[in-house]
Amino acid sequence: MPSLTNMGLAVSAAALSSAHAFVIPAEPRSLRGIQTEASGASAPSSSASGFRAGPAVAVGAVAGLAAAGVAKTRRGHALAKGQKASVRPGATNRSLSSARVVVCANAPLEGRKLRVAVVGGGPAGASTADSLAQAGIETYLIERKLDNCKPCGGAIPLCMIDEFDLPRDIVDRQVRKMTMISPTNKEVQIGQTLKDDEFIGMVRREVLDDFLRQRAKSNGATLINGLFVGMTMPQSKGEPYVLTYNDYDGEEGTARKGEKKTLEVDVVVGADGANSRVAKDIEAGDYEYAIAFQERMRIPENKMDYYKDRAEMYVGEDVSPDFYAWVFPKCDHVAVGTGTVVDKKGIKKYQQGIRDRAAVRIDGGNIIRVEAHPIPEHPRPWRVKDRAILVGDAAGYVTKCSGEGIYFAAKSGRMCAETIAKNSQNGVRMIDEADLMEHIREWDSKYGPTYLVLDLLQKVFYTSDAARESFVELCEEEYVQKVTFDSYLYKTVQGNDPMGDLKLGWKTLSSLYKFNNQKTPDPMRTLA
C-alpha cells in the first residue's frame, strides 16, 4: 500500500507535544509491552461517533516515551495482542548469570561456506540474498512466481534509490504533487516544500522485484523458481534444515506441478509474505492483517496527463473504514486501490467507493489487471527460532496507518543479511539464535517508535469522517508538509521546531474539536 500518511508522524508527534510534558514514566519498559497495552482492551479508544481525549493522551504519552528514548531495552519478539511476556514455548529461561559462561564462538565450518536459503523473492528476500551472496555466503533464493505483482501502491522514498543502488529508469513516475481528498471532497495540495530534485518514486512491483532478484543472481545467489513446501527442523546443534520445494524450472503455465526436490542449509530466512510458510513451520504465530485490493487502469491520454507527476489519496468511510484509498500513476496507467482490516469482506464495496469518488478523473479507463493480497498489521509474536528468521511482510514490517512496506522490507532483508555475514565472519562460522536475535534488537531499536506512533495515529484520525476531515485540514500546514517529506524521503527524523510543534499541537486539538462538534455536510461524491 502507499506511503503518503507518514504525514501522521509530524502531526501526532508535534500536535500532542503538550501531552508529552506530563508523562512521567515509573521505569523503562519494553516498546513491545507498551504497544501491547496501547492496543489492548484496557487502552483508551476513540468511538465511532468521534474523537475522545483518551487516544490523544495515549499517542502523546507513547510518542513522548519513544522520543525520550525510554524504551531502550526492547524485546526481540513482538507480543501478540493480549499475550503476556514470556519465553517462546519450548525455550529455556536464561538468567544473566548463566549468560556469562557462553563465551566461545560458534565452530568454524571446515571445507565449505555457511549455507543460507531465502524463501521469497520480493524486496525483502532479494535484498537478503544479494547481501549474503556479496559477502561470500552460499545463498539460495526460492521464489515461486517470477512475475510477481503484489497489489501495492508502489511508492518508494528518494533515499532508497541511492541506498539500494537502483537505476533511475526503474522509476515509472517522479511524483512531486499530491492531492489529499477528505470525506467531503475537500482537496489539499501537498508538495510545495519539495526541492527541485526531490520526489517520491512510483514503481511497478514486477519490475522492481525482478531487478533485485536478477542482481542477487549476478552477485552469486542461486535463483530457484519453485514453490517452498516445508522444512524438516534440525534436531541437534549444527544439524541442517532440510527444505522441500517443487522445482518449476523449465515448466510454463499456471498448472505447473514441479519436480519435488530437497535442499540442506544451515540458516533459513523467511521472506515469503503475509501467508509465510516459513512462519508456520517455526510456529511464529498469527497476526492481524489487512486486505489490499487494486485495479490497474489504462485511462485516456488527456486524463493520464493529470497524473503525470501527481498521486491522490482519498479518505472516508465510503472508501475504507480504517485506511484510505489511492490513485497512483505508473508508466502508462494508474493504480486504483484501497485496503481494510475491520471489514475484509467489504473490500469490493470500498473499491467501488474509490471508483465513484475518482470517477471524473478515471472515466473511460479500462481495467488491465486486478490484484488482491493480505498485508500484515503488526509484527509476528515470534520472528526468530533457532537458525530461522523472518523479514519483510513475513515478519510483519508494514507500517500501520500508512501501509508502507517496500523500503522496510528491503531494509530488513539487508540488515538481517549483514548481521548473518558479520557473525559468521562472511560465512566461515556457524551462527545460532543469539546471532539472529542481534538483528531483531537492532531493528526494533531503529524503527520500533515509527511503527508505534503510526499505529496510535490510526486510532486517532481514522475512526470517523470527522477525524479524517481534521487530518486533511492539518495537512495544509506547511510545517507539517516539510517535516513529513523530509522524514519520509530520507528515512531519518528531522529536527523539529519546538514552537512549531506547540502551535501545531494546539491547531490539531482545535481542529478535532471543531469537526467533531459540527454537523458534517453530505459529501459530494463527484469531483469538479
Coordinates of C-alpha atoms in Angstrom, one line a residue:
M1 CA 0.0 0.0 0.0
P2 CA 1.1 3.6 -0.5
S3 CA 3.2 5.6 1.9
L4 CA 1.5 9.0 2.0
T5 CA 0.3 9.0 5.5
N6 CA 3.8 9.4 7.0
M7 CA 2.4 12.9 7.4
G8 CA 0.9 11.5 10.6
L9 CA 4.3 11.2 12.2
A10 CA 4.6 15.0 12.1
V11 CA 1.0 15.6 13.1
S12 CA 0.9 13.2 16.0
A13 CA 4.3 13.9 17.5
A14 CA 4.0 17.7 17.1
A15 CA 0.4 18.1 17.8
L16 CA 0.4 16.2 21.0
S17 CA 3.6 17.7 22.3
S18 CA 1.8 19.3 25.2
A19 CA 0.7 15.9 26.5
H20 CA 4.4 14.7 26.4
A21 CA 5.3 17.2 29.1
F22 CA 3.0 15.5 31.6
V23 CA 4.3 11.9 31.0
I24 CA 6.4 10.7 34.0
P25 CA 7.3 7.0 33.4
A26 CA 7.8 5.0 36.5
E27 CA 10.5 2.9 34.9
P28 CA 11.9 2.0 31.5
R29 CA 9.7 -0.6 29.7
S30 CA 9.8 -2.6 26.6
L31 CA 8.5 -0.9 23.5
R32 CA 6.6 -4.1 22.7
G33 CA 5.0 -4.1 26.1
I34 CA 3.8 -0.6 25.7
Q35 CA 2.5 -1.4 22.2
T36 CA 0.5 -4.4 23.6
E37 CA -1.0 -2.2 26.3
A38 CA -1.9 0.5 23.8
S39 CA -3.8 -1.9 21.6
G40 CA -5.4 -4.0 24.3
A41 CA -8.8 -3.8 25.8
S42 CA -7.7 -1.5 28.6
A43 CA -6.3 1.2 26.4
P44 CA -8.3 4.3 25.7
S45 CA -10.0 4.4 22.3
S46 CA -12.0 6.7 20.1
S47 CA -15.6 5.8 19.4
A48 CA -17.2 5.6 16.1
S49 CA -19.0 8.8 16.8
G50 CA -15.9 10.9 17.1
F51 CA -12.6 11.7 18.8
R52 CA -12.2 11.4 22.5
A53 CA -9.4 12.6 24.8
G54 CA -8.1 9.2 25.6
P55 CA -6.4 8.4 22.2
A56 CA -4.7 11.8 22.2
V57 CA -3.2 11.2 25.6
A58 CA -2.1 7.7 24.5
V59 CA -0.5 9.0 21.4
G60 CA 1.2 11.8 23.2
A61 CA 2.4 9.6 26.0
V62 CA 3.8 6.8 23.9
A63 CA 5.4 9.2 21.4
G64 CA 6.9 11.0 24.3
L65 CA 8.4 7.8 25.7
A66 CA 9.8 6.9 22.2
A67 CA 11.3 10.4 21.7
A68 CA 12.9 10.4 25.2
G69 CA 14.4 7.0 24.5
V70 CA 12.8 5.4 27.5
A71 CA 12.2 2.1 25.7
K72 CA 15.9 1.3 25.3
T73 CA 15.7 -2.4 26.1
R74 CA 13.3 -3.8 23.7
R75 CA 12.3 -7.5 23.4
G76 CA 13.3 -9.2 20.3
H77 CA 9.9 -10.7 19.8
A78 CA 6.7 -8.7 19.5
L79 CA 3.9 -9.7 21.9
A80 CA 0.7 -10.9 20.4
K81 CA -2.4 -9.0 21.4
G82 CA -3.3 -9.8 25.0
Q83 CA -0.3 -12.2 25.3
K84 CA 1.8 -12.0 28.5
A85 CA 5.6 -11.5 28.3
S86 CA 7.1 -15.0 28.2
V87 CA 9.8 -17.1 26.7
R88 CA 8.9 -18.8 23.4
P89 CA 7.3 -22.2 24.1
G90 CA 9.9 -24.9 24.4
A91 CA 12.7 -22.4 25.0
T92 CA 14.9 -22.4 28.2
N93 CA 14.7 -19.4 30.5
R94 CA 18.1 -17.9 30.8
S95 CA 19.5 -15.6 33.5
L96 CA 22.2 -13.0 33.2
S97 CA 24.4 -15.1 35.5
S98 CA 24.2 -18.1 33.2
A99 CA 24.9 -16.0 30.1
R100 CA 28.5 -15.3 31.3
V101 CA 29.5 -18.9 30.7
V102 CA 28.6 -18.6 27.0
V103 CA 31.9 -17.1 25.8
C104 CA 33.1 -19.4 23.0
A105 CA 32.3 -18.6 19.4
N106 CA 30.4 -20.9 17.1
A107 CA 32.5 -23.6 15.5
P108 CA 34.2 -22.9 12.2
L109 CA 32.9 -24.6 9.1
E110 CA 35.6 -26.8 7.5
G111 CA 35.8 -27.1 3.8
R112 CA 32.6 -25.1 3.0
K113 CA 30.8 -21.9 3.5
L114 CA 27.6 -21.2 5.5
R115 CA 24.6 -22.2 3.5
V116 CA 21.5 -19.9 3.7
A117 CA 18.1 -20.4 2.0
V118 CA 16.0 -17.3 1.5
V119 CA 12.3 -18.2 0.8
G120 CA 10.5 -15.5 -1.1
G121 CA 11.9 -13.2 -3.9
G122 CA 10.2 -9.8 -3.1
P123 CA 12.2 -6.8 -2.0
A124 CA 12.9 -8.4 1.4
G125 CA 14.1 -11.8 0.1
A126 CA 16.0 -10.4 -2.9
S127 CA 17.8 -7.8 -0.8
T128 CA 18.7 -10.5 1.8
A129 CA 20.1 -12.9 -0.9
D130 CA 22.0 -10.1 -2.6
S131 CA 23.8 -9.0 0.5
L132 CA 24.5 -12.6 1.6
A133 CA 25.9 -13.5 -1.8
Q134 CA 28.1 -10.4 -1.9
A135 CA 29.5 -11.5 1.5
G136 CA 30.6 -14.8 0.0
I137 CA 27.9 -16.9 1.7
E138 CA 26.4 -19.9 -0.2
T139 CA 22.9 -18.4 -0.9
Y140 CA 19.8 -19.9 -2.4
L141 CA 16.8 -17.8 -3.3
I142 CA 13.5 -19.6 -3.8
E143 CA 10.6 -17.8 -5.5
R144 CA 7.6 -19.5 -7.0
K145 CA 6.3 -16.6 -9.1
L146 CA 8.9 -14.7 -11.0
D147 CA 6.4 -12.3 -12.5
N148 CA 5.2 -11.3 -9.0
C149 CA 2.7 -8.4 -8.9
K150 CA 1.7 -7.7 -5.4
P151 CA -1.1 -5.2 -5.1
C152 CA 0.9 -2.3 -3.9
G153 CA 0.9 1.5 -4.4
G154 CA 4.5 1.1 -5.4
A155 CA 5.8 4.3 -3.7
I156 CA 9.4 4.3 -2.7
P157 CA 11.3 7.1 -0.8
L158 CA 14.0 9.0 -2.6
C159 CA 16.8 7.6 -0.3
M160 CA 16.0 4.1 -1.4
I161 CA 17.2 4.8 -5.0
D162 CA 20.8 5.6 -3.8
E163 CA 20.8 3.4 -0.8
F164 CA 19.9 0.3 -2.8
D165 CA 21.7 1.5 -6.0
L166 CA 18.6 1.4 -8.1
P167 CA 18.7 2.7 -11.7
R168 CA 16.7 5.8 -12.2
D169 CA 14.8 4.3 -15.1
I170 CA 13.2 1.7 -12.8
V171 CA 11.1 4.6 -11.5
D172 CA 8.0 5.0 -13.7
R173 CA 6.9 8.4 -12.3
Q174 CA 8.5 11.0 -10.2
V175 CA 5.7 12.3 -8.0
R176 CA 6.1 15.9 -6.8
K177 CA 2.4 16.7 -6.3
M178 CA -0.1 15.0 -4.0
T179 CA -3.7 15.7 -3.6
M180 CA -5.3 14.6 -0.3
I181 CA -9.1 14.4 -0.6
S182 CA -11.3 14.5 2.5
P183 CA -14.7 12.7 3.0
T184 CA -16.5 15.8 1.8
N185 CA -14.1 16.0 -1.2
K186 CA -12.1 18.9 0.2
E187 CA -8.8 18.8 -1.7
V188 CA -5.5 19.7 -0.1
Q189 CA -2.4 20.1 -2.4
I190 CA 0.8 18.7 -0.9
G191 CA 4.3 19.0 -2.2
Q192 CA 5.2 22.7 -2.2
T193 CA 8.1 22.2 0.2
L194 CA 9.8 19.7 -2.1
K195 CA 13.1 20.8 -3.7
D196 CA 13.5 20.6 -7.5
D197 CA 15.5 17.3 -7.2
E198 CA 13.2 15.7 -4.7
F199 CA 10.3 13.3 -5.5
I200 CA 8.6 10.1 -4.4
G201 CA 9.3 7.3 -6.8
M202 CA 6.5 5.2 -8.3
V203 CA 7.5 1.7 -9.4
R204 CA 5.8 -1.4 -10.7
R205 CA 6.5 -4.3 -8.3
E206 CA 7.1 -6.8 -11.1
V207 CA 9.9 -4.5 -12.5
L208 CA 11.5 -3.7 -9.1
D209 CA 11.4 -7.2 -7.8
D210 CA 12.8 -8.7 -10.9
F211 CA 15.7 -6.2 -10.9
L212 CA 16.5 -7.1 -7.3
R213 CA 16.4 -10.8 -7.9
Q214 CA 18.5 -10.7 -11.0
R215 CA 21.1 -8.6 -9.3
A216 CA 21.3 -11.1 -6.4
K217 CA 21.7 -13.9 -9.0
S218 CA 24.5 -11.9 -10.8
N219 CA 26.3 -11.5 -7.5
G220 CA 26.3 -15.2 -6.8
A221 CA 23.0 -16.3 -5.4
T222 CA 21.4 -19.4 -6.8
L223 CA 17.9 -18.4 -8.0
I224 CA 15.3 -21.3 -7.8
N225 CA 12.0 -20.9 -9.5
G226 CA 10.0 -23.1 -7.2
L227 CA 7.3 -23.5 -4.5
F228 CA 8.5 -23.9 -1.0
V229 CA 6.5 -26.7 0.6
G230 CA 8.0 -27.1 4.1
M231 CA 11.1 -28.0 6.0
T232 CA 12.4 -30.5 8.5
M233 CA 13.8 -28.8 11.6
P234 CA 17.2 -29.7 12.9
Q235 CA 17.2 -32.0 16.0
S236 CA 20.6 -31.1 17.3
K237 CA 23.1 -28.2 17.3
G238 CA 24.7 -27.8 13.9
E239 CA 22.3 -30.2 12.1
P240 CA 21.0 -28.8 8.8
Y241 CA 17.4 -27.7 7.9
V242 CA 16.0 -29.8 5.0
L243 CA 13.8 -27.8 2.7
T244 CA 11.3 -29.4 0.4
Y245 CA 10.2 -27.5 -2.7
N246 CA 8.6 -28.1 -6.1
D247 CA 11.1 -27.0 -8.8
Y248 CA 9.3 -25.3 -11.7
D249 CA 12.5 -24.8 -13.8
G250 CA 11.6 -25.3 -17.4
E251 CA 7.8 -25.5 -16.8
E252 CA 5.4 -23.0 -18.2
G253 CA 1.8 -22.1 -17.5
T254 CA -0.3 -21.9 -14.4
A255 CA -0.9 -25.7 -14.0
R256 CA 2.7 -26.5 -13.1
K257 CA 3.3 -29.3 -10.7
G258 CA 7.0 -29.1 -10.5
E259 CA 9.6 -31.7 -9.6
K260 CA 9.9 -32.3 -5.8
K261 CA 13.4 -31.6 -4.6
T262 CA 15.2 -31.1 -1.2
L263 CA 17.9 -28.7 -0.1
E264 CA 20.0 -28.8 3.0
V265 CA 21.0 -25.4 4.5
D266 CA 22.3 -24.0 7.8
V267 CA 20.1 -21.0 8.0
V268 CA 16.6 -20.2 6.7
V269 CA 15.3 -16.6 6.1
G270 CA 11.6 -16.4 5.6
A271 CA 10.7 -13.6 3.2
D272 CA 7.6 -15.2 1.9
G273 CA 5.0 -12.6 2.7
A274 CA 1.9 -12.4 5.0
N275 CA 1.0 -16.0 4.3
S276 CA 4.5 -17.2 5.2
R277 CA 5.0 -20.9 5.1
V278 CA 8.3 -20.5 7.0
A279 CA 6.5 -18.6 9.8
K280 CA 4.1 -21.6 10.1
D281 CA 6.9 -24.1 10.2
I282 CA 8.7 -22.2 13.0
E283 CA 5.5 -21.6 14.9
A284 CA 5.9 -17.8 14.7
G285 CA 2.2 -17.2 15.5
D286 CA -0.5 -15.3 13.6
Y287 CA -1.2 -11.6 13.3
E288 CA -4.0 -9.3 12.2
Y289 CA -3.9 -8.4 8.5
A290 CA -5.5 -6.1 6.1
I291 CA -6.7 -6.9 2.6
A292 CA -5.4 -4.7 -0.1
F293 CA -7.3 -4.6 -3.4
Q294 CA -6.1 -2.8 -6.5
E295 CA -7.1 -2.3 -10.1
R296 CA -4.7 -1.1 -12.8
M297 CA -6.5 1.1 -15.3
R298 CA -5.4 2.4 -18.6
I299 CA -7.1 5.8 -18.8
P300 CA -7.4 8.3 -21.8
E301 CA -4.2 10.1 -22.5
N302 CA -5.6 13.5 -21.6
K303 CA -6.6 12.2 -18.2
M304 CA -3.3 10.4 -17.8
D305 CA -1.6 13.8 -18.3
Y306 CA -3.2 15.0 -15.0
Y307 CA -1.3 12.1 -13.2
K308 CA 2.0 12.8 -14.9
D309 CA 3.7 13.7 -11.6
R310 CA 0.7 13.5 -9.2
A311 CA -0.7 11.0 -6.8
E312 CA -4.0 11.1 -5.0
M313 CA -5.1 9.8 -1.5
Y314 CA -8.8 9.6 -0.6
V315 CA -10.1 9.1 3.0
G316 CA -13.7 8.5 4.0
E317 CA -16.0 5.7 5.4
D318 CA -17.1 5.0 1.8
V319 CA -13.6 4.1 0.6
S320 CA -12.2 2.5 3.7
P321 CA -13.4 2.3 7.3
D322 CA -9.9 2.2 8.7
F323 CA -7.4 3.1 6.0
Y324 CA -7.5 5.1 2.8
A325 CA -7.8 4.7 -1.0
W326 CA -5.4 5.8 -3.6
V327 CA -4.8 6.6 -7.3
F328 CA -1.1 6.3 -8.1
P329 CA 0.4 6.8 -11.5
K330 CA 2.5 4.1 -13.3
C331 CA 4.3 4.1 -16.6
D332 CA 1.2 4.1 -18.9
H333 CA -1.7 3.5 -16.4
V334 CA -2.9 4.3 -12.9
A335 CA -3.2 2.0 -9.9
V336 CA -6.6 2.5 -8.1
G337 CA -7.0 0.7 -4.8
T338 CA -8.0 0.5 -1.2
G339 CA -7.5 -1.6 1.9
T340 CA -9.2 -2.5 5.2
V341 CA -8.7 -4.6 8.3
V342 CA -12.1 -4.3 10.0
D343 CA -14.3 -5.2 7.1
K344 CA -12.3 -7.5 4.8
K345 CA -15.5 -9.0 3.2
G346 CA -16.5 -5.5 2.2
I347 CA -13.3 -4.8 0.2
K348 CA -15.1 -4.8 -3.2
K349 CA -17.7 -2.3 -1.8
Y350 CA -14.8 0.1 -0.9
Q351 CA -13.2 -0.4 -4.2
Q352 CA -16.4 0.7 -5.8
G353 CA -16.3 3.7 -3.5
I354 CA -12.9 4.8 -4.8
R355 CA -14.0 4.3 -8.3
D356 CA -17.0 6.5 -7.7
R357 CA -15.0 9.2 -5.9
A358 CA -12.4 9.4 -8.6
A359 CA -14.9 8.8 -11.5
V360 CA -14.4 12.2 -13.2
R361 CA -10.6 11.6 -13.4
I362 CA -10.6 7.9 -14.4
D363 CA -13.7 7.9 -16.5
G364 CA -13.2 5.9 -19.7
G365 CA -10.5 3.8 -18.2
N366 CA -10.0 0.1 -19.0
I367 CA -9.0 -2.4 -16.2
I368 CA -5.9 -4.2 -17.3
R369 CA -5.2 -6.1 -14.1
V370 CA -6.8 -6.9 -10.8
E371 CA -4.7 -7.7 -7.7
A372 CA -5.5 -8.6 -4.1
H373 CA -3.3 -9.6 -1.2
P374 CA -3.1 -9.7 2.6
I375 CA -1.0 -7.0 4.3
P376 CA 0.3 -7.6 7.9
E377 CA -0.8 -5.2 10.6
H378 CA 1.8 -5.7 13.2
P379 CA 4.9 -7.9 13.8
R380 CA 4.6 -11.6 14.4
P381 CA 4.6 -12.8 18.0
W382 CA 7.9 -14.5 17.3
R383 CA 10.3 -13.7 14.5
V384 CA 13.3 -16.0 15.3
K385 CA 13.6 -19.6 16.2
D386 CA 17.0 -21.4 16.3
R387 CA 18.6 -20.6 12.9
A388 CA 15.4 -19.4 11.2
I389 CA 14.3 -15.8 11.0
L390 CA 11.6 -13.7 9.3
V391 CA 12.0 -10.5 7.4
G392 CA 9.7 -8.1 5.4
D393 CA 6.0 -8.9 5.4
A394 CA 6.6 -12.3 6.8
A395 CA 7.9 -10.6 10.0
G396 CA 5.1 -8.0 9.9
Y397 CA 7.2 -5.0 8.9
V398 CA 4.4 -2.9 7.3
T399 CA 3.6 0.4 9.0
K400 CA 0.2 1.0 10.5
C401 CA -1.8 3.9 9.1
S402 CA 0.4 4.4 6.0
G403 CA 0.8 0.8 4.9
E404 CA 4.4 1.4 3.8
G405 CA 6.3 -1.8 3.2
I406 CA 8.7 -1.8 0.3
Y407 CA 11.5 0.2 1.8
F408 CA 11.2 -1.5 5.2
A409 CA 11.1 -5.0 3.6
A410 CA 14.3 -4.3 1.6
K411 CA 15.9 -2.7 4.6
S412 CA 15.1 -5.5 7.0
G413 CA 16.5 -8.1 4.5
R414 CA 19.7 -6.2 4.1
M415 CA 20.2 -5.6 7.8
C416 CA 19.5 -9.3 8.5
A417 CA 22.0 -10.4 5.9
E418 CA 24.6 -8.0 7.3
T419 CA 24.1 -9.5 10.8
I420 CA 24.5 -13.0 9.4
A421 CA 27.6 -12.1 7.5
K422 CA 29.2 -10.3 10.4
N423 CA 28.5 -13.1 13.0
S424 CA 29.5 -15.9 10.6
Q425 CA 32.7 -14.0 9.6
N426 CA 31.5 -13.9 6.0
G427 CA 30.3 -17.5 6.0
V428 CA 33.2 -19.3 7.6
R429 CA 31.5 -20.0 11.0
M430 CA 28.1 -21.4 12.1
I431 CA 25.7 -19.0 13.7
D432 CA 22.9 -19.5 16.2
E433 CA 19.7 -18.0 17.5
A434 CA 21.6 -15.4 19.6
D435 CA 23.3 -14.1 16.5
L436 CA 19.9 -13.7 14.7
M437 CA 18.4 -12.0 17.8
E438 CA 21.0 -9.3 17.4
H439 CA 19.3 -8.2 14.2
I440 CA 15.9 -8.2 15.8
R441 CA 17.1 -5.9 18.6
E442 CA 18.8 -3.6 16.1
W443 CA 15.6 -3.4 14.0
D444 CA 13.3 -2.7 17.0
S445 CA 15.6 -0.1 18.3
K446 CA 15.9 1.7 14.9
Y447 CA 12.3 1.5 13.7
G448 CA 10.1 0.5 16.7
P449 CA 9.0 4.0 17.6
T450 CA 7.9 4.7 14.0
Y451 CA 5.6 1.7 14.0
L452 CA 4.2 2.6 17.4
V453 CA 3.4 6.2 16.6
L454 CA 1.7 5.3 13.3
D455 CA -0.3 2.6 15.0
L456 CA -1.6 5.1 17.6
L457 CA -2.1 7.8 15.0
Q458 CA -4.5 5.5 13.1
K459 CA -6.6 5.1 16.2
V460 CA -6.9 8.9 16.4
F461 CA -7.5 10.0 12.9
Y462 CA -9.0 7.0 11.1
T463 CA -12.0 6.3 13.3
S464 CA -14.6 8.7 11.9
D465 CA -15.1 11.0 9.0
A466 CA -15.0 14.0 11.3
A467 CA -11.5 13.0 12.4
R468 CA -10.5 12.4 8.8
E469 CA -11.6 15.9 7.9
S470 CA -9.4 17.2 10.6
F471 CA -6.5 15.2 9.4
V472 CA -6.8 16.5 5.9
E473 CA -7.1 20.1 7.1
L474 CA -3.9 19.7 9.1
C475 CA -2.1 18.6 6.0
E476 CA -2.4 22.2 4.7
E477 CA 0.2 23.3 7.2
E478 CA 3.5 24.0 5.5
Y479 CA 5.3 22.9 8.7
V480 CA 3.6 19.5 8.6
Q481 CA 4.4 19.0 4.9
K482 CA 8.1 19.9 5.4
V483 CA 8.7 17.6 8.4
T484 CA 6.7 14.9 6.7
F485 CA 8.6 14.9 3.4
D486 CA 12.0 15.4 5.0
S487 CA 11.4 12.4 7.3
Y488 CA 9.8 10.2 4.6
L489 CA 12.2 10.9 1.7
Y490 CA 15.4 10.2 3.8
K491 CA 14.0 7.9 6.5
T492 CA 15.6 10.0 9.2
V493 CA 13.8 12.0 11.9
Q494 CA 14.4 15.6 11.0
G495 CA 15.0 18.3 13.6
N496 CA 11.6 19.8 14.6
D497 CA 10.9 23.4 15.7
P498 CA 9.6 23.2 19.3
M499 CA 7.5 26.3 18.8
G500 CA 6.2 24.9 15.6
D501 CA 5.3 21.7 17.4
L502 CA 3.4 23.6 20.1
K503 CA 1.5 25.7 17.5
L504 CA 0.6 22.6 15.5
G505 CA -0.5 20.8 18.7
W506 CA -2.9 23.5 19.5
K507 CA -4.3 23.6 16.0
T508 CA -4.7 19.8 15.9
L509 CA -6.8 19.7 19.1
S510 CA -8.8 22.7 17.9
S511 CA -9.4 21.1 14.5
L512 CA -10.5 17.8 16.1
Y513 CA -12.9 19.7 18.4
K514 CA -14.3 21.7 15.5
F515 CA -15.1 18.8 13.2
N516 CA -16.5 16.6 16.0
N517 CA -18.9 19.3 17.1
Q518 CA -20.4 20.4 13.9
K519 CA -22.8 18.7 11.6
T520 CA -20.8 17.2 8.7
P521 CA -22.3 18.2 5.4
D522 CA -23.4 15.5 3.0
P523 CA -20.3 14.6 0.9
M524 CA -20.4 15.3 -2.8
R525 CA -19.2 12.1 -4.4
T526 CA -18.0 13.7 -7.7
L527 CA -15.1 15.9 -8.3
A528 CA -15.4 19.2 -10.1

